[in-house]
Coordinates of C-alpha atoms in Angstrom, one line a residue:
M955 CA 107.6 149.7 104.3
T956 CA 110.0 149.9 107.2
E957 CA 109.6 151.8 110.4
S958 CA 112.1 152.2 113.3
V959 CA 110.7 152.5 116.9
K960 CA 112.2 152.6 120.3
C961 CA 109.6 150.2 121.8
L962 CA 107.3 147.8 120.0
I963 CA 104.5 146.1 122.1
I964 CA 102.9 143.0 120.7
G965 CA 99.5 142.3 122.2
A966 CA 96.6 144.3 123.3
G967 CA 95.3 143.0 126.6
P968 CA 95.8 144.5 130.1
A969 CA 99.6 143.8 129.9
G970 CA 100.1 145.4 126.5
Y971 CA 98.0 148.4 127.1
T972 CA 99.6 149.1 130.6
A973 CA 103.1 148.6 129.1
G974 CA 102.1 151.3 126.6
I975 CA 101.1 153.7 129.4
Y976 CA 104.4 153.3 131.1
A977 CA 106.5 153.3 128.0
S978 CA 104.8 156.4 126.7
R979 CA 105.3 158.3 130.0
A980 CA 109.0 157.3 129.7
G981 CA 109.2 159.0 126.3
L982 CA 109.6 155.8 124.3
E983 CA 106.8 156.6 121.8
P984 CA 105.7 153.0 121.8
V985 CA 103.9 151.3 118.9
L986 CA 101.4 148.6 119.9
I987 CA 100.2 145.9 117.5
E988 CA 96.7 145.0 118.6
G989 CA 96.5 141.5 117.1
L990 CA 93.3 139.6 116.3
Q991 CA 91.5 140.3 119.7
P992 CA 92.1 143.8 120.9
G993 CA 91.4 143.9 124.6
G994 CA 92.3 140.2 125.1
Q995 CA 90.3 137.6 127.0
L996 CA 88.6 140.2 129.2
T997 CA 86.5 141.3 126.2
I998 CA 84.5 138.0 126.5
T999 CA 83.8 138.5 130.2
S1000 CA 80.5 140.1 130.9
D1001 CA 80.6 141.2 134.6
V1002 CA 83.9 142.1 136.3
E1003 CA 83.8 142.9 140.0
N1004 CA 87.5 142.4 141.1
F1005 CA 89.4 145.0 139.0
P1006 CA 90.5 148.0 141.1
G1007 CA 89.0 151.4 140.3
Y1008 CA 85.5 150.0 139.6
P1009 CA 83.7 149.9 143.0
D1010 CA 80.4 148.9 141.4
G1011 CA 82.0 146.5 138.9
S1012 CA 81.9 146.9 135.1
T1013 CA 82.0 144.8 132.0
G1014 CA 85.2 143.4 130.6
P1015 CA 84.9 145.2 127.3
Q1016 CA 84.4 148.6 129.0
I1017 CA 87.4 148.1 131.3
M1018 CA 89.6 147.2 128.4
E1019 CA 88.4 150.2 126.4
D1020 CA 89.2 152.5 129.4
I1021 CA 92.7 151.1 129.7
R1022 CA 93.2 151.3 125.9
Q1023 CA 92.1 154.9 125.8
Q1024 CA 94.4 155.8 128.8
S1025 CA 97.3 154.2 126.9
I1026 CA 96.4 156.3 123.8
N1027 CA 96.0 159.4 125.8
N1028 CA 99.6 158.9 127.2
G1029 CA 101.0 158.6 123.7
T1030 CA 100.8 154.9 122.6
K1031 CA 100.3 154.5 118.9
M1032 CA 97.8 151.6 118.2
I1033 CA 98.1 149.6 115.0
G1034 CA 95.6 147.0 113.9
G1035 CA 97.2 143.9 112.6
L1036 CA 99.1 140.7 113.4
V1037 CA 102.8 140.1 113.9
T1038 CA 103.5 137.4 111.3
S1039 CA 107.2 136.8 111.9
V1040 CA 110.1 138.1 114.0
D1041 CA 113.9 138.1 114.0
F1042 CA 115.4 138.5 117.5
S1043 CA 118.9 137.4 116.5
K1044 CA 120.2 141.0 116.6
R1045 CA 119.2 144.6 117.5
P1046 CA 117.3 146.3 116.3
F1047 CA 114.8 143.5 116.5
Q1048 CA 112.7 142.9 113.4
C1049 CA 109.0 142.3 113.5
I1050 CA 106.9 142.0 110.4
V1051 CA 103.2 143.0 110.6
N1052 CA 100.6 141.5 108.2
E1053 CA 103.5 140.2 106.1
K1054 CA 104.2 143.6 104.7
T1055 CA 105.3 146.2 107.2
T1056 CA 108.6 145.8 108.9
F1057 CA 109.3 147.3 112.3
L1058 CA 112.8 147.7 113.6
A1059 CA 112.6 148.0 117.4
D1060 CA 115.2 148.7 120.0
T1061 CA 113.0 146.9 122.6
V1062 CA 110.1 144.6 122.3
I1063 CA 107.4 143.7 124.8
I1064 CA 105.6 140.5 124.2
A1065 CA 102.1 140.6 125.7
T1066 CA 100.3 138.2 123.4
G1067 CA 98.5 136.4 126.3
A1068 CA 97.2 132.8 126.4
T1069 CA 93.8 131.5 125.5
A1070 CA 91.9 128.9 127.6
R1071 CA 91.4 125.5 126.1
W1072 CA 87.7 125.0 125.7
L1073 CA 85.5 121.9 125.3
E1074 CA 84.8 122.8 121.7
I1075 CA 81.1 121.8 121.8
E1076 CA 78.5 124.0 120.1
S1077 CA 76.5 124.7 123.3
E1078 CA 79.6 126.0 125.1
K1079 CA 79.9 128.9 122.6
K1080 CA 76.3 129.9 123.3
F1081 CA 76.8 130.1 127.1
K1082 CA 80.4 131.3 127.3
G1083 CA 80.4 134.4 129.6
F1084 CA 76.8 133.5 130.7
G1085 CA 77.5 130.7 133.1
V1086 CA 80.5 129.1 131.4
S1087 CA 83.8 130.4 132.5
A1088 CA 87.5 129.4 132.4
C1089 CA 88.4 131.2 135.7
A1090 CA 86.9 130.4 139.1
T1091 CA 88.9 133.3 140.7
C1092 CA 87.3 135.7 138.3
D1093 CA 83.7 134.5 138.3
G1094 CA 83.3 132.3 141.4
A1095 CA 81.6 135.1 143.3
F1096 CA 78.6 134.9 141.0
F1097 CA 77.9 131.4 142.2
V1098 CA 77.7 131.7 146.0
N1099 CA 75.5 129.0 147.4
K1100 CA 74.8 127.5 144.0
D1101 CA 75.7 124.3 142.3
V1102 CA 78.6 124.3 139.9
A1103 CA 80.8 122.0 137.9
V1104 CA 84.5 122.0 137.1
V1105 CA 85.8 120.1 134.1
G1106 CA 89.4 118.8 134.3
G1107 CA 91.6 116.7 136.5
G1108 CA 94.9 118.5 136.8
D1109 CA 96.3 120.8 139.5
T1110 CA 94.4 123.8 138.2
A1111 CA 91.1 122.0 138.0
V1112 CA 91.4 120.7 141.5
E1113 CA 92.4 124.1 142.9
E1114 CA 89.4 125.7 141.2
A1115 CA 87.1 123.0 142.6
L1116 CA 88.5 123.7 146.1
Y1117 CA 88.2 127.4 145.7
L1118 CA 84.6 127.1 144.6
A1119 CA 83.8 124.6 147.4
Q1120 CA 84.3 127.4 149.9
R1121 CA 81.5 129.5 148.2
S1122 CA 79.2 127.2 146.3
K1123 CA 76.7 124.7 147.7
K1124 CA 77.8 121.8 145.6
V1125 CA 80.8 121.3 143.2
Y1126 CA 81.0 118.5 140.7
L1127 CA 84.5 117.7 139.4
I1128 CA 84.2 116.1 136.0
H1129 CA 87.1 114.0 134.8
R1130 CA 87.4 111.8 131.8
R1131 CA 89.6 109.2 133.5
D1132 CA 89.3 107.1 136.7
Q1133 CA 92.1 109.0 138.5
L1134 CA 93.1 112.6 138.9
R1135 CA 96.4 114.0 137.4
A1136 CA 96.7 116.6 140.2
C1137 CA 99.4 116.3 142.9
K1138 CA 98.8 113.9 145.8
A1139 CA 98.2 116.7 148.4
L1140 CA 95.5 118.3 146.2
Q1141 CA 93.9 115.0 145.6
E1142 CA 93.6 114.3 149.3
R1143 CA 92.0 117.7 149.9
V1144 CA 89.4 117.4 147.2
L1145 CA 88.5 113.8 148.2
E1146 CA 88.0 115.1 151.8
A1147 CA 85.8 118.1 150.8
P1148 CA 82.3 117.3 151.9
N1149 CA 80.6 119.3 149.1
I1150 CA 82.8 118.1 146.1
E1151 CA 81.6 115.1 144.1
I1152 CA 83.9 113.6 141.5
L1153 CA 82.3 112.3 138.4
W1154 CA 84.8 109.7 137.1
N1155 CA 85.1 108.6 133.5
S1156 CA 82.8 111.4 132.3
I1157 CA 83.0 113.8 129.4
P1158 CA 80.7 116.8 128.6
K1159 CA 78.4 116.3 125.7
E1160 CA 76.1 119.3 125.9
I1161 CA 75.6 122.4 128.1
L1162 CA 72.0 123.0 128.9
G1163 CA 70.4 126.3 129.6
E1164 CA 67.7 128.8 128.8
Q1165 CA 67.5 132.1 127.0
Q1166 CA 65.1 135.0 127.4
G1167 CA 66.0 137.8 125.0
F1168 CA 69.7 138.6 125.5
I1169 CA 69.7 136.9 128.9
R1170 CA 71.2 133.4 129.0
N1171 CA 71.5 131.0 132.0
V1172 CA 73.1 127.6 132.4
T1173 CA 70.8 125.1 134.0
G1174 CA 72.8 121.8 133.6
M1175 CA 75.1 119.6 131.6
R1176 CA 74.6 116.3 129.7
L1177 CA 77.5 113.9 130.3
A1178 CA 78.7 110.7 128.7
N1179 CA 80.4 107.8 130.6
T1180 CA 83.6 106.8 128.8
V1181 CA 83.3 103.2 130.0
D1182 CA 79.8 102.1 129.3
H1183 CA 78.8 105.1 127.0
S1184 CA 75.7 105.8 129.0
E1185 CA 74.6 109.4 129.2
Y1186 CA 73.2 111.3 132.2
T1187 CA 72.4 114.9 133.2
I1188 CA 73.4 117.0 136.2
A1189 CA 71.8 120.3 137.3
V1190 CA 74.2 123.1 137.7
D1191 CA 74.2 126.9 137.6
G1192 CA 77.7 127.4 136.4
I1193 CA 80.4 125.5 134.6
F1194 CA 84.2 126.1 134.9
V1195 CA 86.4 124.7 132.1
S1196 CA 89.9 123.9 133.4
I1197 CA 91.6 121.8 130.9
G1198 CA 94.6 124.0 130.3
A1199 CA 95.6 127.1 128.3
I1200 CA 97.4 127.8 125.1
P1201 CA 100.0 130.6 125.2
A1202 CA 100.4 132.6 122.0
T1203 CA 104.1 132.0 121.6
E1204 CA 104.5 130.0 118.3
I1205 CA 106.2 132.8 116.3
F1206 CA 108.8 133.4 119.1
K1207 CA 109.9 129.8 119.8
D1208 CA 113.0 130.0 117.6
Y1209 CA 114.4 132.8 119.7
I1210 CA 112.7 132.9 123.1
T1211 CA 113.1 130.2 125.8
L1212 CA 109.8 128.6 126.6
D1213 CA 108.7 126.1 129.2
R1214 CA 107.4 122.7 128.4
N1215 CA 103.8 124.1 128.1
G1216 CA 104.9 126.9 125.7
Y1217 CA 104.9 129.8 128.2
I1218 CA 107.7 132.3 128.0
K1219 CA 110.3 131.7 130.7
T1220 CA 111.2 135.0 132.5
K1221 CA 113.6 135.7 135.3
P1222 CA 111.4 135.3 138.5
G1223 CA 109.8 138.5 139.5
T1224 CA 110.8 140.3 136.3
P1225 CA 109.8 140.6 132.6
F1226 CA 113.3 139.6 131.5
T1227 CA 113.4 136.9 128.8
N1228 CA 116.6 135.2 127.6
I1229 CA 117.2 138.0 125.1
P1230 CA 118.3 141.4 126.4
G1231 CA 115.9 144.0 125.3
V1232 CA 113.0 141.6 124.7
F1233 CA 110.5 141.5 127.6
A1234 CA 107.4 139.4 128.3
A1235 CA 104.3 140.4 130.3
G1236 CA 100.9 139.0 131.2
D1237 CA 99.5 135.6 130.7
V1238 CA 102.0 134.7 128.0
Q1239 CA 104.5 134.2 130.8
D1240 CA 102.2 133.5 133.7
P1241 CA 100.5 130.1 133.9
N1242 CA 99.5 130.5 137.5
Y1243 CA 97.5 133.6 138.3
R1244 CA 95.9 134.5 134.9
Q1245 CA 94.3 137.7 136.2
A1246 CA 93.8 141.0 134.4
L1247 CA 95.3 142.8 137.4
T1248 CA 98.5 140.7 137.5
A1249 CA 98.8 141.0 133.7
A1250 CA 98.6 144.8 134.0
A1251 CA 101.2 144.8 136.8
S1252 CA 103.6 142.9 134.7
G1253 CA 103.0 145.2 131.8
C1254 CA 104.0 148.1 134.1
M1255 CA 107.2 146.3 134.9
A1256 CA 107.9 145.6 131.2
G1257 CA 107.4 149.3 130.3
I1258 CA 109.7 150.4 133.1
E1259 CA 112.4 147.9 132.2
A1260 CA 112.3 148.8 128.5
E1261 CA 113.1 152.4 129.4
R1262 CA 115.9 151.3 131.7
F1263 CA 117.4 149.0 129.0
L1264 CA 117.4 151.9 126.5
T1265 CA 119.0 154.2 129.1
L1266 CA 121.8 151.7 129.8
N1267 CA 122.3 151.1 126.0
A1268 CA 121.9 154.8 125.0
D1269 CA 124.8 154.9 122.5
E1270 CA 123.7 151.8 120.6
S1271 CA 120.1 153.0 120.7
N1272 CA 120.9 156.4 119.2
E1273 CA 122.4 154.6 116.2
T1274 CA 119.2 152.6 115.4
C1275 CA 116.4 155.0 116.2

């Protein structure tokens, strides 16, 4: 089965859904492939208090359902499934869904996002979203005047520790080695912070907590020393995992220029990739902010630029769709 479309959106997070809103309103009749996790990472976030339009806050799944429905109401066609291969060597671009349906698209918006690297210990899964987070900017406000831990030793981990130190009573920075990987300036700041304690040569073994009905709370973490193999426990109310992220770009790597960490390279301030007519939006091209709001904003830009591209290439577009 083959279907021709003006605009194909790959990914169903804030970037993809917002791109659909703008592409629909531009008359592009976009088709959006929702992938394995419709709604993206926000669907595993319980309380969200920093997304505009929700003065009393809301849940991540509810916010994503609202944006999804708005995209549908404007004309985006949602298709469940996974893009299994692409060919961006020529227009129309070819994208195969579920290894059986071929879409020929005049423009493509990649909004496949990035997933946080987790500790991959069983107790982490239990408390993810209930005291265990991968984003201090998103969830730090829930831990004002409380004790928290940050796991990691790179720039992002140190930045998160410094961010939390302005709000939390105590911040433990847990690092598996005896020196940080963060830049020198950040290291100096974190070493000078009076309420940050670095736990060197330590790795998480278990996240401790309690559960009453559906309510779960983190109470601490059991750590192991990598040098003498001793174990010890710290009491914390929240844990922030900051050991990197994995952008979902594997199927695009033969055509799209990626940075050394696998993120799509875009022209600064735009959704433009190295291939005219293929745009990238959201966390798949943003290793820095990783916010639902910034992802939605870049989805807006991608939808606008897709319409502009088709307008500038109207003659060729009329031949293919």
